Tab-separated table of C-alpha atoms in Angstrom:
chain	number	residue	atom	x	y	z
A	1	MET	CA	31.582	62.729	72.775
A	2	ILE	CA	29.924	59.381	73.454
A	3	GLU	CA	26.150	59.290	73.774
A	4	LEU	CA	23.770	56.427	74.420
A	5	ASP	CA	20.186	57.364	73.579
A	6	LYS	CA	17.459	54.973	74.788
A	7	VAL	CA	19.704	51.992	74.155
A	8	SER	CA	18.610	48.380	74.551
A	9	TYR	CA	20.688	45.209	74.734
A	10	GLY	CA	20.181	41.598	75.794
A	11	TYR	CA	21.372	38.033	75.474
A	12	GLY	CA	19.472	34.918	74.427
A	13	GLY	CA	16.233	36.773	73.969
A	14	THR	CA	16.353	38.254	77.467
A	15	ALA	CA	16.722	42.024	77.793
A	16	LEU	CA	19.649	43.143	79.932
A	17	PHE	CA	18.557	46.756	79.811
A	18	SER	CA	16.393	49.027	77.677
A	19	GLN	CA	15.749	52.738	77.217
A	20	LEU	CA	19.166	53.419	78.742
A	21	SER	CA	20.701	56.845	78.146
A	22	LEU	CA	24.170	58.170	79.022
A	23	SER	CA	26.337	61.060	77.880
A	24	LEU	CA	30.107	61.289	78.309
A	25	ALA	CA	30.970	64.958	77.879
A	26	PRO	CA	34.514	66.346	77.617
A	27	GLY	CA	36.113	66.558	81.062
A	28	SER	CA	33.382	64.554	82.800
A	29	PHE	CA	34.116	61.775	85.307
A	30	HIS	CA	31.690	58.915	85.935
A	31	PHE	CA	31.683	55.840	88.148
A	32	LEU	CA	29.472	52.970	87.015
A	33	THR	CA	28.331	50.690	89.838
A	34	GLY	CA	25.845	47.865	90.193
A	35	PRO	CA	25.582	44.179	91.101
A	36	SER	CA	27.386	41.444	89.181
A	37	GLY	CA	25.462	40.506	86.071
A	38	ALA	CA	23.719	43.867	85.802
A	39	GLY	CA	25.442	44.603	82.487
A	40	LYS	CA	28.251	47.015	83.418
A	41	THR	CA	30.796	45.453	81.052
A	42	THR	CA	28.192	45.242	78.292
A	43	LEU	CA	27.450	48.932	78.721
A	44	LEU	CA	31.147	49.763	78.457
A	45	ARG	CA	31.482	47.667	75.307
A	46	LEU	CA	28.604	49.589	73.725
A	47	CYS	CA	30.506	52.806	74.469
A	48	TYR	CA	33.411	51.798	72.239
A	49	ALA	CA	31.402	49.900	69.590
A	50	ASP	CA	32.624	46.460	70.596
A	51	LEU	CA	28.902	45.681	70.676
A	52	LEU	CA	26.105	47.305	68.691
A	53	ALA	CA	22.878	48.329	70.395
A	54	MET	CA	19.775	46.257	69.665
A	55	GLY	CA	17.605	49.317	70.102
A	56	GLY	CA	18.139	53.048	70.432
A	57	GLN	CA	21.280	54.760	69.223
A	58	VAL	CA	24.933	54.984	70.237
A	59	ARG	CA	26.779	58.024	68.906
A	60	LEU	CA	30.566	58.144	68.862
A	61	PHE	CA	31.802	61.698	68.374
A	62	GLY	CA	28.575	62.657	66.634
A	63	GLN	CA	28.345	59.579	64.398
A	64	ASP	CA	25.823	56.757	64.661
A	65	ALA	CA	27.894	53.692	65.647
A	66	ALA	CA	25.533	51.402	63.726
A	67	GLN	CA	26.315	53.260	60.497
A	68	LEU	CA	30.100	53.139	60.807
A	69	ASP	CA	32.106	50.750	58.653
A	70	ARG	CA	35.091	48.846	60.002
A	71	ASP	CA	37.597	51.590	59.189
A	72	ALA	CA	35.429	54.304	60.739
A	73	VAL	CA	35.023	52.243	63.930
A	74	ALA	CA	38.803	51.801	64.094
A	75	LEU	CA	39.298	55.556	63.766
A	76	ALA	CA	36.736	56.272	66.473
A	77	ARG	CA	38.372	53.761	68.801
A	78	ARG	CA	41.685	55.583	68.508
A	79	ARG	CA	39.983	58.370	70.444
A	80	ILE	CA	38.880	55.959	73.190
A	81	GLY	CA	41.363	54.363	75.583
A	82	VAL	CA	40.106	51.134	77.152
A	83	VAL	CA	41.503	49.437	80.258
A	84	HIS	CA	40.072	45.918	80.434
A	85	GLN	CA	39.431	44.052	83.655
A	86	ASP	CA	41.721	41.232	82.541
A	87	CYS	CA	44.494	43.083	80.736
A	88	GLN	CA	46.148	40.961	78.041
A	89	PHE	CA	49.626	41.479	76.616
A	90	LEU	CA	51.824	39.820	74.018
A	91	ASP	CA	54.237	37.929	76.228
A	92	HIS	CA	57.035	37.831	73.642
A	93	LEU	CA	57.175	41.637	73.468
A	94	SER	CA	58.670	43.881	76.139
A	95	VAL	CA	56.531	46.095	78.332
A	96	ALA	CA	57.563	49.138	76.291
A	97	GLU	CA	56.711	47.383	73.004
A	98	ASN	CA	53.313	46.304	74.344
A	99	ILE	CA	52.490	49.845	75.457
A	100	ALA	CA	53.546	51.251	72.068
A	101	LEU	CA	51.569	48.623	70.120
A	102	PRO	CA	48.550	50.872	69.352
A	103	LEU	CA	50.900	53.356	67.671
A	104	THR	CA	52.564	50.544	65.730
A	105	VAL	CA	49.210	49.230	64.509
A	106	ALA	CA	48.208	52.756	63.475
A	107	ASN	CA	51.463	53.175	61.498
A	108	ARG	CA	52.603	55.868	63.892
A	109	ALA	CA	55.537	54.013	65.452
A	110	ASN	CA	57.786	57.008	64.793
A	111	GLU	CA	55.874	58.878	67.509
A	112	ALA	CA	56.638	56.256	70.138
A	113	ALA	CA	60.207	57.137	71.093
A	114	GLY	CA	59.598	60.474	72.806
A	115	ASN	CA	56.117	59.800	74.133
A	116	LEU	CA	56.915	56.320	75.419
A	117	GLU	CA	59.712	57.274	77.777
A	118	GLU	CA	57.620	60.051	79.299
A	119	LEU	CA	54.589	57.773	79.605
A	120	LEU	CA	56.580	54.979	81.263
A	121	THR	CA	57.888	57.471	83.809
A	122	TRP	CA	54.375	58.828	84.406
A	123	VAL	CA	53.016	55.375	85.299
A	124	GLY	CA	56.160	54.477	87.241
A	125	LEU	CA	57.328	51.696	84.921
A	126	GLY	CA	60.604	53.146	83.631
A	127	PRO	CA	62.733	50.383	85.210
A	128	GLN	CA	60.403	47.678	83.830
A	129	ALA	CA	60.453	48.916	80.213
A	130	GLY	CA	62.545	46.026	78.945
A	131	GLN	CA	60.870	43.292	80.966
A	132	LEU	CA	58.370	40.815	79.557
A	133	PRO	CA	54.746	40.927	80.788
A	134	PRO	CA	54.955	37.675	82.817
A	135	GLU	CA	57.625	39.344	84.960
A	136	LEU	CA	55.255	42.102	86.098
A	137	SER	CA	53.212	42.188	89.293
A	138	GLY	CA	49.453	42.653	89.141
A	139	GLY	CA	49.737	46.357	89.881
A	140	GLU	CA	52.447	46.836	87.272
A	141	ARG	CA	50.299	45.092	84.668
A	142	GLN	CA	47.396	47.434	85.425
A	143	ARG	CA	49.636	50.481	85.100
A	144	ALA	CA	50.987	49.122	81.824
A	145	ALA	CA	47.408	48.617	80.628
A	146	LEU	CA	46.586	52.217	81.486
A	147	ALA	CA	49.696	53.446	79.663
A	148	ARG	CA	48.753	51.437	76.577
A	149	ALA	CA	45.216	52.845	76.723
A	150	VAL	CA	46.432	56.461	76.688
A	151	ILE	CA	49.429	56.200	74.307
A	152	MET	CA	47.222	57.527	71.460
A	153	SER	CA	46.136	60.569	73.526
A	154	PRO	CA	42.459	59.558	73.488
A	155	ASP	CA	39.578	61.864	74.352
A	156	VAL	CA	37.794	59.254	76.491
A	157	ILE	CA	39.140	56.701	78.990
A	158	ILE	CA	36.960	53.677	79.783
A	159	ALA	CA	38.118	51.338	82.547
A	160	ASP	CA	36.470	48.088	83.641
A	161	GLU	CA	37.285	47.321	87.303
A	162	PRO	CA	40.828	48.705	86.911
A	163	THR	CA	41.621	48.228	90.613
A	164	GLY	CA	39.948	44.866	91.097
A	165	ASN	CA	43.169	42.816	91.250
A	166	VAL	CA	45.502	45.175	93.123
A	167	ASP	CA	46.010	46.229	96.728
A	168	TRP	CA	44.687	49.479	98.187
A	169	ASP	CA	47.884	51.488	97.744
A	170	MET	CA	48.193	50.485	94.092
A	171	ALA	CA	44.488	51.170	93.551
A	172	GLN	CA	45.002	54.700	94.848
A	173	ARG	CA	47.952	55.191	92.537
A	174	LEU	CA	45.948	54.064	89.516
A	175	LEU	CA	43.052	56.320	90.461
A	176	THR	CA	45.399	59.275	90.867
A	177	LEU	CA	46.578	58.706	87.278
A	178	LEU	CA	42.976	58.601	86.051
A	179	VAL	CA	42.168	61.833	87.901
A	180	GLU	CA	45.203	63.477	86.291
A	181	LEU	CA	43.923	62.415	82.867
A	182	ASN	CA	40.516	63.864	83.685
A	183	LYS	CA	42.093	67.179	84.672
A	184	MET	CA	43.642	67.249	81.181
A	185	GLY	CA	40.102	67.334	79.788
A	186	LYS	CA	39.588	63.627	79.163
A	187	ALA	CA	36.198	62.076	79.864
A	188	VAL	CA	36.573	59.117	82.244
A	189	LEU	CA	34.139	56.238	82.850
A	190	ILE	CA	35.103	53.616	85.448
A	191	ALA	CA	33.066	50.509	86.203
A	192	THR	CA	33.637	49.404	89.801
A	193	HIS	CA	31.942	47.688	92.725
A	194	ASP	CA	34.246	49.320	95.296
A	195	MET	CA	32.371	52.144	97.026
A	196	ASN	CA	35.319	52.804	99.350
A	197	MET	CA	37.409	53.577	96.301
A	198	ILE	CA	34.772	56.008	95.065
A	199	ARG	CA	34.573	57.757	98.443
A	200	SER	CA	38.360	58.087	98.581
A	201	LEU	CA	38.242	60.394	95.547
A	202	LYS	CA	35.589	62.704	96.955
A	203	SER	CA	37.996	65.593	97.488
A	204	ASP	CA	39.977	65.029	94.280
A	205	VAL	CA	37.429	65.023	91.472
A	206	GLN	CA	33.880	66.080	90.663
A	207	ALA	CA	32.249	62.841	89.580
A	208	SER	CA	28.834	61.339	89.062
A	209	VAL	CA	28.059	57.904	90.481
A	210	LEU	CA	25.755	55.868	88.264
A	211	ARG	CA	24.070	52.624	89.311
A	212	LEU	CA	22.985	49.952	86.842
A	213	LYS	CA	20.433	47.584	88.332
A	214	ASP	CA	17.407	45.735	87.002
A	215	GLY	CA	17.911	47.224	83.573
A	216	GLN	CA	17.841	50.813	84.788
A	217	LEU	CA	20.664	53.348	84.998
A	218	THR	CA	20.176	55.849	87.805
A	219	GLN	CA	22.145	58.497	89.616
A	220	ALA	CA	23.337	56.936	92.895
A	221	GLY	CA	22.787	59.796	95.292
A	222	ALA	CA	24.532	63.145	94.960
A	223	ALA	CA	27.546	63.613	92.730
A	224	LEU	CA	30.903	63.591	94.471
């Protein structure tokens, strides 16, 4: 669904990585690890066309990302749910309204009513539906971010350090939700530095662990 073929990218004339290839197939689960500054977030941004490759090719659902116009990129992104490391919300809107925002923007607000209640229950935020984002805890914000990312029923979920700002119990809850999405056939790519978190899922999901270091993307040992 998303393919990076010998992709290169850099900043200020310095290459961050080159000849990097990755394929996110339906139902696959990948962890992306590596030291700070290796380019993990950049790689994720290439996967949803927030950045365009400087070399090689990124294909989104069979289409060359570099050849897509603004509308085509927007359509492709509706099939990709992104959970950012620092999840941002509109503080004047309720939690429920923030989660439903992608549907509103896509002129599909009429779909929100039924799906939203079920989704809020799934992420355990039913009681917080009417609250404003500043009233949420860190873990609640991350769950709200995940709900917003999947409200459009995307084919791919991309998460950048989704458990970085929450405690262990909440991290496990978030990961359980991501595993459930994967079992529905969604491709999942999670950037993380937490190897304990990866090991905790060993019995729950078949996943590959990828390591980005010194401009190279390699398989980090055996798959889980």
